Amino acid sequence: MNTGPEQFESRWPHRWAVLLACVTFPLLWVGGLVTTTDAGMAVPDWPNTYGYNLFLYPWQTWLSGPWDLFIEHGHRLLASSVGMLTIGLLVLLWRTEERRWMKSIGCVALGLVIFQGVLGGMRVLFDERTLAMLHGCTGPMFFALTVAIVVFTSRSWTKPTLAAVSGAANIRWLSVATAVLAYLQIMLGAVLRHVPVDAEPMTFMLAVKSHVGLAGVLAIHILVLAILLQIRARYVRPLNWLSIALVGLLLLQVVLGASTWIVKFAVPAWATAWISPQSVAVQDGGWAQTHVITAHVAVGSLILGTAVALALYCQRLLVEVPASNGVAHRKLGAAV
Amino acid sequence: MLSRSTWLVTCVGAIAVAGCSESSPPFRLNMTNVVAKQISLDHQQAIANILGGMFGTPDEPIALPETGLDQRLLAMAAGPVWSDKEGGKHGLYRRHCVHCHGISGDGQGPTAAILNPYPRDYRPGIFKFKSTYTSGEPTLGDLEKTLHDGIPGTAMPSFALLPPDEIRALVEYVKYLSVRGQMEAALENHVAEELDANAKFDPATDPAVQQLIVKDLLGPIVESWNGAKDQVIRPEDGAIPPAERPAGDIAASVKAGRELFFGPKANCVKCHGPTALGDGQQTDYDTWNKANFDFITATNDKISQIDSLRQDLAKATGDEAEQLRKQILEAQAEYGSRSKRIAALLPPRNAIPRNLREGVYRGGRRPIDIFWRVSAGIPGTPMPASGPAAEGAPGTLTQQEIWQLVDYVYSLPFEPASMPQKKPINTEVVSK
Amino acid sequence: MKHRRLYAWLSAVISVVPVALLGCERHVNLGPVAEAGAAKAIHEALVSAKANPAAGAKTAPTGTGWATLKGQFVFDGDPPPMPPYNVTKEQDICTVGGKALPQEKLVVAPDSKAIKNVVVFLRDPSRIHESANPKADSVEFDQKHCLFLSHVAGVTVGQTLNIKNSDTTGHNTNIIGAGFNQLIPAGGAIPYKIQKETQVPNQVTCSIHPWMTAYLLTRKNGYFAITGDDGKFEIRNVPAGEPLEFQVWHESGAAAGGGLVGTTADAPDLKWSNRGRVAITLQPDQVKEVKIVVPAAAFHL
């Protein structure tokens, strides 16, 4: 898999993948906004918008129209640009990429983005919240895939500097577990946001408890992983900054999660000793409520993306210290 | 190729999923009441049909003329969530309310169990924050205010960002769910009290039943809602303290209010506690939780009844024994259906008196709001009325005294907690 | 590695949760849903019923003359002893000499086994004798030692309940289901005019002293009685010559809605239902006297 230094390597797939990931993240944010503001049914048809072809819908009407329409149509426009960027990426990979499996991944990405688009359309045509939930689960998965492509096309991956670390196998394993848990946590969050209106209270309570419980499990994983990496592999650049970013995002996410609870369900009675309840009620659909909740959703995907990148780099860069060599923390040359 | 298989997968998924959750959820009966009253399956179906005929479905509500409800407003609030091209919002109830208050307005939406207080169950038609006498229904203005301002300190948000006509539509829909719930209770009560288990109960064919449900059962409910505007408690002009008062007047009023708070006439201290932290009597229930609590208690009582019947059976012979065996089977069946129901109940919670030092006033923070809370009490909760129970009836406190209590309540968040507590007369502090 | 299996399990369990939560599985009996056709038929009938207001009149009287039902309730066997009220505060006021009074969930005279506080009332009379017309006077409803002095009270619509507080501490009187919950100051009284009829007596409580409980029956006519210490009741001038149905109620009655099912071995013309209702037809000027024996299993305690 390793490419020799003399081989020609285009940087364009990497740049393109970065662009794709950078466009996908706002798309997730806007998608979260659609759910938060319940704008999913602002446009009744699909793939057209009120009879217009998606791209021909008069932009004046779109921009000056009601908020719901603005968000939903905007989500569709952004989504189609992500789709086209994915096609572009596939073309680039096809033409410049040596690794065959990378071409396959490009195909998978295109398939996933089409699937996601159709899922969104079906959600509208069937007016079915459960499809919206699947749609909300597939979005972060696609984002994670774009991050993976960024990683696979990065120099740190193609020209790796391996690091011999004691307990590398465990760290690699832990990093994968963290990424998987981060995705499961997103799924639970999607369940909470798309609960059927006739679900039973005890069922929802179970989902909330699972989400909060898994948040704790995930937080422990992230912290342990980050500490291990900081102690044993701080000199490996992507592992160093990604683990710091992951902890930072975790802290942000915990604050956002608690804020989401407060703006949605009020300060719980047991917490009033520390947080005084608001003497004025939160405004439903107000700026604070809308954006705190949506940010919680979006940062969840960001955590997933970071965890996936970290897991991939861990697999690629960490090797066990050879049994004969007792000295840990030794940087090895990557001459293979 | 790829997209065709995607379509296939999606459609299969959609069908599978559609079979699970209902896209247009129906109204449900109050099964706790149905089980408690041991209403037969046929009668349950009859009640559901009558309610369907009178009130329609969550997607297509009916404003029967006798109810005085507004069909146009109900249509705005009902049905699934969507928006039209002009930004007109549809399905307002399912957009804003249903996740907590539930499709039938039973306060058992998906989020109910994690909220404290539980979301309001509209079906008994009892509302806490209103301007009318204790037993009266709220005015539409009262409900509009609750929607507009929200209920601080709870999960009920403010809907101030909604246009007035949407708030008005939601209020109408809340009233609709209340009237429907009250009608359901009246029907269940009638069936349980008046009909044999296999008696027919069908207004489509029986004019006497038509008369009964519209006049005798629905009539008083609608009358009570329509009469709300005449039930508003209006403070006497002379007693209202002016907005601008000398500090000395306020201090004197606060002092008098404090005397009342601790005194045997108003007795606020008994529940709100000598520190006003809400640490007095904390073991009572509000109406909604008491219904669940009583249901659980009565279910447990069934066990002792079955034991008692078994003891009798040990002594009995012949026909009597046969009779007792039948009774035991019946009691066991009832216990079975009750204990299954308990699994679905929100666990009953005690009504905790308000902590008056937080400065959070759920029913509104204007002086008149607190005046109404003290005068009419908070219906459905242990908080009693201290003003008159109806127009012209004598109250426990005069309006002037109530305004003094209002002044004291306003001063409480600023009163140092170390201020020497006056030992309340004849009261031992309830230790937690 | 061991933990791999653990993680595989954890992931599997968490992945299943969303599927389980989709709403496919219902553990609760949600009850019936309106049938569209039946509901439509009812709707049409109700809308067209307005056009021809065919008054569904109450059952017309079929008999003439008046009769009287009287009797006594007797407990069969040994009643369970009543524990004292759980007085949690204000012992100096709420107890007598430091001792809390016994509860009144079932009050049976030790010798005669007579049952106190049984409610008997006539359901849906077709006609009402003038002596049983609703009254408009005032009835005392007092509380002392943090107890309601009338544990079970009955009044007619239109009467005024004069709720007194003879204690030196404040009470509130919460008539559950009636929308009445009023502060009664120490030594004071608040009148309450009865508006609505009840089929089952309303529970009356005090939130300040949670052990305090009473029951209030409100009827549109005077055809009701509440047994005293001697377990005796008498309902005079009920319609004769037509079928009557009496409801027997006790706060600890095990039948639906608190109904109390007794036995009347010496009066086979009394027909008991399993909800504590008695059907009988009395002759004009008849004075029917019955002894009602109530087994322990008719109570839940």
XYZ file of C-alpha atoms in Angstrom, chain C residues 68-70 73 118-125 128-129 131-135 137 139 152-159 161 194 196-199 201 215-228 232-239 245-249:
63
model
C -90.465 3.598 54.419
C -87.275 1.549 54.433
C -85.350 1.197 57.648
C -76.039 -2.793 59.372
C -72.772 3.448 56.023
C -74.466 5.561 53.351
C -77.806 4.473 51.875
C -79.505 6.507 49.187
C -82.289 6.020 46.658
C -81.191 6.149 43.026
C -83.288 8.038 40.456
C -86.652 8.342 42.220
C -90.399 12.924 45.443
C -92.482 13.315 48.570
C -90.811 15.745 53.073
C -87.851 14.711 50.940
C -87.565 17.937 48.948
C -84.124 19.534 48.971
C -83.572 21.908 51.865
C -80.789 25.536 55.502
C -75.534 22.214 58.064
C -69.401 10.999 56.679
C -71.880 13.794 56.033
C -74.852 14.087 53.692
C -76.574 17.215 52.423
C -78.950 18.176 49.644
C -78.148 20.512 46.801
C -79.045 24.023 47.936
C -78.074 23.464 51.533
C -72.307 23.530 54.548
C -73.797 22.861 47.641
C -73.866 19.525 42.382
C -75.217 16.054 43.062
C -72.797 13.175 43.590
C -73.268 9.454 42.953
C -69.460 10.777 48.144
C -66.712 12.080 52.988
C -69.488 14.299 51.746
C -72.580 13.001 49.980
C -74.622 15.603 48.107
C -78.034 14.628 46.721
C -80.832 16.408 44.906
C -83.410 14.971 47.329
C -83.650 13.874 50.910
C -83.801 10.137 50.164
C -80.546 9.277 51.879
C -79.369 8.198 55.309
C -76.074 7.648 57.082
C -75.898 5.097 59.876
C -75.001 6.315 63.333
C -79.405 2.119 61.991
C -80.844 4.066 59.098
C -84.322 5.135 58.010
C -85.495 6.573 54.695
C -89.098 7.721 54.851
C -91.713 8.418 52.212
C -90.059 6.730 49.257
C -92.308 6.068 46.227
C -82.978 0.840 43.738
C -80.932 1.836 46.761
C -77.195 2.318 46.727
C -75.265 1.186 49.788
C -71.873 2.800 50.121
